[in-house]
Structure formats: structure tokens, C-alpha cells
């Protein structure tokens, strides 16, 4: 069985490398050995897999079919080996993490630095920015997002429950009154955070339990929840804020929550990562750590 796998791997490596010589250089094997393995495989199967010339190497029809299945098989075996290795090895290497700036600076930082203390062989590239990064294009291992998952090419795991607060300054409520129904916001000034899911269309749950979308507008559009909070504190409009930013202002009397009975539940902090058969041990360890951390350090 071992020799059979060696022959299959040699065949895939030769084609992936574009020839016997380049495969020999890349994988540290002799050209003669690779040639013998491929020939032995063809003899065993009773078909020619490769067309060999001095200038070009190509696959036969049978070779193309065999290559597809063989390369998939080898990938599965490699993933299995990596999974077992990661289960027994200490997490190590560079870990690239993306998170919202304000959440990362305040709430996430203690949790992720505790992870580094637990796994000193991991080095961290923490990117805090208020935008949706493309994980694959930008080489991000995992992103922390406060939302519901939309991109089907990504996988998400819930880290902690969160909620959205609609708040306004006491001075604003004194002038305009307290909105009793989400529809009232259509004619009231609101602060639009362009990072918020839905942006200027805020979602609520009506008396019948149905989701409704209310278009809002106002004097400020900003791509920062912290700036949106400051504008709301100054009385410029109502703001939809994540609880970790709203609750301190509410506790100080700077903001007053409104429409609490209409706010949807199910908002979560999620760890999002690309769809891969094998999840690196350092990423798995981080996600497990964050789930445990926020169980003992609840997000307000």
C-alpha cells in the first residue's frame, strides 16, 4: 500500500510540477525514481497516463480522469494527517485575525492576548478595521464579526450572544418625545452607521412577530459605531449601537434605550473563516478559547 501511494503521489507531483525534472527539484527525489514510479503505475493500471516528449508533458484522457481522483485522494489524506497532527501539537505560527476596531480595541483585546499567553508559539497579526474584509484575498485566517452569516463560501461559529440598542440622548427625547413604535423613526433624525447590517434600513420585530424594515435618515452618516455613539450622545439623532458600546453610555445617563420590545434577537459575535476541509490548529484553538472566554466574561 505504501508503494502504491508513492507511485500515485509521484504521478500527481510530476504533472503539478510540469515535468520530471522540476518535480525532482521541488520534492527532493531523483528524476529516475519518479519516472520509474510513473511507469510502474501505468503498467499496473494497464493504460498510458502521460504523453511524454522532450518539450511537453500532457495527460491522456485516462490520465486526466485518474489525476482528478488521485489528487483529491491525496488531498484528503494530507488533510487527515494534518488534523491528527494539530490535535496533538501545540498551536504555532502566524495567525491573522480581523475584527471591528472598537470591539477589538476594548472587548476583544483582553481575550485574544490571553490566548497568546496560553500559546506562546503563536504570533498575531490583528487587523482592526470597520469594514468587511475578503478573508481569502487578504489571507485572513479568522474574522470576528457581529452579524448574521451571509457569505455561503464562509463558515461561522457562534462565539457569544449580543444585542443591538436603539438609543437617544435625554435632550433629544425631551424635544421630540419617545418613539413608541419603529414607524416613528421614519420622521425622526437617526445616525446611520454604514458598517451596520442594513445601514439605513433598521430591522425590528412587530407585534405579530414579523420582521419589518424601517428606512431611517438624519444629519450624520459615518462608518464608525463609536462616532455614531458620540453623535447620539450629543443629541443629533437616534443610533443603533452594539450593546458593548451602548450600555456604558446608558449607565452614565448619556443615552436612553428606546423601542426595546421591538428589537430582534439572535445578533451574535461570530468567528468566520474560509471553507476548508481542514481547520488549522491555531485557528481552532483561538475559537475554542474565545467561546470559553466570553462565557466567563459576558458581553454586556
Tab-separated table of C-alpha atoms in Angstrom, residues 65-255:
chain	number	residue	atom	x	y	z
A	65	UNK	CA	-9.596	11.173	-15.122
A	66	UNK	CA	-7.050	9.416	-12.913
A	67	UNK	CA	-5.374	12.711	-11.972
A	68	UNK	CA	-8.657	14.253	-10.757
A	69	UNK	CA	-9.434	11.352	-8.465
A	70	UNK	CA	-5.845	10.776	-7.336
A	71	UNK	CA	-5.166	14.410	-6.432
A	72	UNK	CA	-8.432	14.571	-4.454
A	73	UNK	CA	-7.497	11.364	-2.624
A	74	UNK	CA	-4.038	12.663	-1.732
A	75	UNK	CA	-5.533	15.959	-0.504
A	76	UNK	CA	-7.884	14.070	1.787
A	77	UNK	CA	-5.017	12.014	3.179
A	78	UNK	CA	-2.912	15.135	3.727
A	79	UNK	CA	-5.825	16.842	5.470
A	80	UNK	CA	-6.306	13.800	7.697
A	81	UNK	CA	-2.621	13.785	8.626
A	82	UNK	CA	-2.728	17.499	9.390
A	83	UNK	CA	-5.848	17.105	11.526
A	84	UNK	CA	-4.255	14.412	13.668
A	85	UNK	CA	-1.041	16.414	13.950
A	86	UNK	CA	-2.913	19.550	15.003
A	87	UNK	CA	-4.797	17.631	17.679
A	88	UNK	CA	-1.574	16.611	19.360
A	89	UNK	CA	0.740	19.543	18.575
A	90	UNK	CA	0.851	22.909	20.321
A	91	UNK	CA	-0.592	25.739	18.181
A	92	UNK	CA	2.138	27.712	16.477
A	93	UNK	CA	2.855	30.080	13.602
A	94	UNK	CA	1.403	33.342	12.328
A	95	UNK	CA	-2.305	33.915	12.965
A	96	UNK	CA	-4.060	36.700	11.035
A	97	UNK	CA	-7.249	37.938	12.710
A	98	UNK	CA	-9.685	40.641	11.590
A	99	UNK	CA	-12.159	42.379	13.917
A	100	UNK	CA	-14.165	45.623	14.171
A	101	UNK	CA	-11.947	48.394	15.513
A	102	UNK	CA	-13.909	49.488	18.583
A	103	UNK	CA	-14.809	45.959	19.600
A	104	UNK	CA	-11.235	44.823	19.057
A	105	UNK	CA	-9.617	47.645	20.995
A	106	UNK	CA	-11.793	47.248	24.058
A	107	UNK	CA	-13.662	43.955	24.395
A	108	UNK	CA	-11.651	41.564	22.216
A	109	UNK	CA	-8.115	42.631	23.143
A	110	UNK	CA	-8.022	41.087	26.647
A	111	UNK	CA	-9.419	37.809	25.314
A	112	UNK	CA	-7.041	37.473	22.397
A	113	UNK	CA	-3.979	38.490	24.408
A	114	UNK	CA	-4.882	35.828	26.972
A	115	UNK	CA	-4.849	33.344	24.087
A	116	UNK	CA	-1.303	34.430	23.190
A	117	UNK	CA	-0.228	33.936	26.798
A	118	UNK	CA	-1.628	30.410	26.656
A	119	UNK	CA	0.050	29.610	23.309
A	120	UNK	CA	3.373	31.495	23.174
A	121	UNK	CA	4.427	29.850	19.904
A	122	UNK	CA	1.666	31.729	18.049
A	123	UNK	CA	2.390	35.186	16.639
A	124	UNK	CA	-0.521	37.517	15.995
A	125	UNK	CA	-1.364	39.896	13.162
A	126	UNK	CA	-4.507	41.601	14.495
A	127	UNK	CA	-6.196	43.880	11.967
A	128	UNK	CA	-8.790	46.204	13.469
A	129	UNK	CA	-10.884	47.991	10.857
A	130	UNK	CA	-14.528	48.776	10.351
A	131	UNK	CA	-15.118	47.045	7.029
A	132	UNK	CA	-15.896	43.578	5.748
A	133	UNK	CA	-12.560	42.140	4.665
A	134	UNK	CA	-12.233	39.466	1.993
A	135	UNK	CA	-10.740	36.643	4.020
A	136	UNK	CA	-9.364	34.699	1.075
A	137	UNK	CA	-7.934	37.618	-0.917
A	138	UNK	CA	-6.352	39.208	2.154
A	139	UNK	CA	-5.054	35.999	3.706
A	140	UNK	CA	-7.099	36.300	6.913
A	141	UNK	CA	-7.332	33.112	8.987
A	142	UNK	CA	-10.387	34.147	11.005
A	143	UNK	CA	-12.581	37.240	11.323
A	144	UNK	CA	-14.699	38.251	14.299
A	145	UNK	CA	-17.988	39.701	13.090
A	146	UNK	CA	-21.117	40.982	14.784
A	147	UNK	CA	-23.841	39.930	12.385
A	148	UNK	CA	-25.585	37.004	10.801
A	149	UNK	CA	-23.619	34.979	8.247
A	150	UNK	CA	-24.427	35.854	4.633
A	151	UNK	CA	-21.494	34.640	2.521
A	152	UNK	CA	-22.077	30.927	1.827
A	153	UNK	CA	-18.398	30.451	0.963
A	154	UNK	CA	-17.548	31.067	4.623
A	155	UNK	CA	-18.107	29.043	7.772
A	156	UNK	CA	-19.123	30.667	11.048
A	157	UNK	CA	-19.157	29.552	14.661
A	158	UNK	CA	-21.058	31.442	17.323
A	159	UNK	CA	-18.808	32.934	19.987
A	160	UNK	CA	-21.298	34.852	22.136
A	161	UNK	CA	-24.753	36.414	22.142
A	162	UNK	CA	-25.038	40.127	21.565
A	163	UNK	CA	-27.836	42.631	21.063
A	164	UNK	CA	-28.457	45.971	19.411
A	165	UNK	CA	-29.599	49.017	21.378
A	166	UNK	CA	-31.516	51.931	19.847
A	167	UNK	CA	-30.663	54.950	21.943
A	168	UNK	CA	-31.103	58.684	22.020
A	169	UNK	CA	-29.858	61.473	24.253
A	170	UNK	CA	-32.194	62.675	27.034
A	171	UNK	CA	-32.256	66.099	25.369
A	172	UNK	CA	-33.454	64.569	22.094
A	173	UNK	CA	-36.260	62.667	23.812
A	174	UNK	CA	-37.292	65.832	25.660
A	175	UNK	CA	-37.571	67.705	22.353
A	176	UNK	CA	-39.086	65.008	20.106
A	177	UNK	CA	-40.661	62.625	22.573
A	178	UNK	CA	-40.023	58.919	22.984
A	179	UNK	CA	-40.799	56.837	19.861
A	180	UNK	CA	-43.442	54.258	20.766
A	181	UNK	CA	-43.265	52.271	17.517
A	182	UNK	CA	-40.451	51.739	14.961
A	183	UNK	CA	-42.520	53.620	12.347
A	184	UNK	CA	-41.920	56.799	14.333
A	185	UNK	CA	-38.254	56.720	13.328
A	186	UNK	CA	-39.198	57.416	9.707
A	187	UNK	CA	-39.662	61.079	10.596
A	188	UNK	CA	-37.096	61.367	13.394
A	189	UNK	CA	-33.371	62.098	12.975
A	190	UNK	CA	-31.194	58.982	13.067
A	191	UNK	CA	-27.463	58.407	12.921
A	192	UNK	CA	-26.619	55.970	10.118
A	193	UNK	CA	-23.607	53.736	10.737
A	194	UNK	CA	-22.664	52.438	7.288
A	195	UNK	CA	-20.989	49.414	8.884
A	196	UNK	CA	-24.280	48.290	10.389
A	197	UNK	CA	-26.024	45.476	8.585
A	198	UNK	CA	-28.803	47.131	6.600
A	199	UNK	CA	-27.209	50.572	7.009
A	200	UNK	CA	-30.159	52.995	6.727
A	201	UNK	CA	-32.796	50.241	6.892
A	202	UNK	CA	-33.197	49.212	10.518
A	203	UNK	CA	-34.852	45.902	11.322
A	204	UNK	CA	-37.443	45.382	14.036
A	205	UNK	CA	-39.979	42.746	15.104
A	206	UNK	CA	-43.587	43.933	15.039
A	207	UNK	CA	-46.463	42.928	17.322
A	208	UNK	CA	-47.161	39.853	15.173
A	209	UNK	CA	-43.582	38.628	15.396
A	210	UNK	CA	-42.790	39.577	11.806
A	211	UNK	CA	-39.572	41.280	10.736
A	212	UNK	CA	-40.092	44.817	9.483
A	213	UNK	CA	-37.552	47.154	7.899
A	214	UNK	CA	-37.750	50.853	8.685
A	215	UNK	CA	-35.886	53.342	6.447
A	216	UNK	CA	-34.148	55.991	8.533
A	217	UNK	CA	-32.211	59.127	7.766
A	218	UNK	CA	-30.630	62.012	9.587
A	219	UNK	CA	-27.829	64.535	9.776
A	220	UNK	CA	-24.955	62.052	10.073
A	221	UNK	CA	-23.709	59.050	8.105
A	222	UNK	CA	-20.496	57.573	9.475
A	223	UNK	CA	-18.534	54.344	9.177
A	224	UNK	CA	-17.751	54.088	12.889
A	225	UNK	CA	-20.079	52.900	15.671
A	226	UNK	CA	-18.021	54.889	18.202
A	227	UNK	CA	-18.584	58.090	16.214
A	228	UNK	CA	-22.265	57.178	15.838
A	229	UNK	CA	-22.491	56.838	19.619
A	230	UNK	CA	-20.861	60.250	20.118
A	231	UNK	CA	-23.286	61.879	17.673
A	232	UNK	CA	-26.197	60.290	19.521
A	233	UNK	CA	-24.878	61.461	22.898
A	234	UNK	CA	-24.721	64.994	21.506
A	235	UNK	CA	-28.398	64.771	20.591
A	236	UNK	CA	-28.011	64.669	16.808
A	237	UNK	CA	-30.277	61.642	16.415
A	238	UNK	CA	-31.088	58.114	17.481
A	239	UNK	CA	-28.372	55.495	16.928
A	240	UNK	CA	-28.404	51.718	16.561
A	241	UNK	CA	-25.424	50.506	18.559
A	242	UNK	CA	-23.966	47.184	19.638
A	243	UNK	CA	-24.597	46.611	23.318
A	244	UNK	CA	-20.924	46.745	24.300
A	245	UNK	CA	-20.842	50.390	23.149
A	246	UNK	CA	-24.365	51.428	24.155
A	247	UNK	CA	-24.523	50.025	27.682
A	248	UNK	CA	-21.763	52.216	29.198
A	249	UNK	CA	-23.455	55.336	27.815
A	250	UNK	CA	-26.816	54.148	29.122
A	251	UNK	CA	-25.299	53.519	32.556
A	252	UNK	CA	-23.972	57.101	32.631
A	253	UNK	CA	-27.326	58.543	31.601
A	254	UNK	CA	-25.926	59.797	28.297
A	255	UNK	CA	-28.307	57.656	26.232
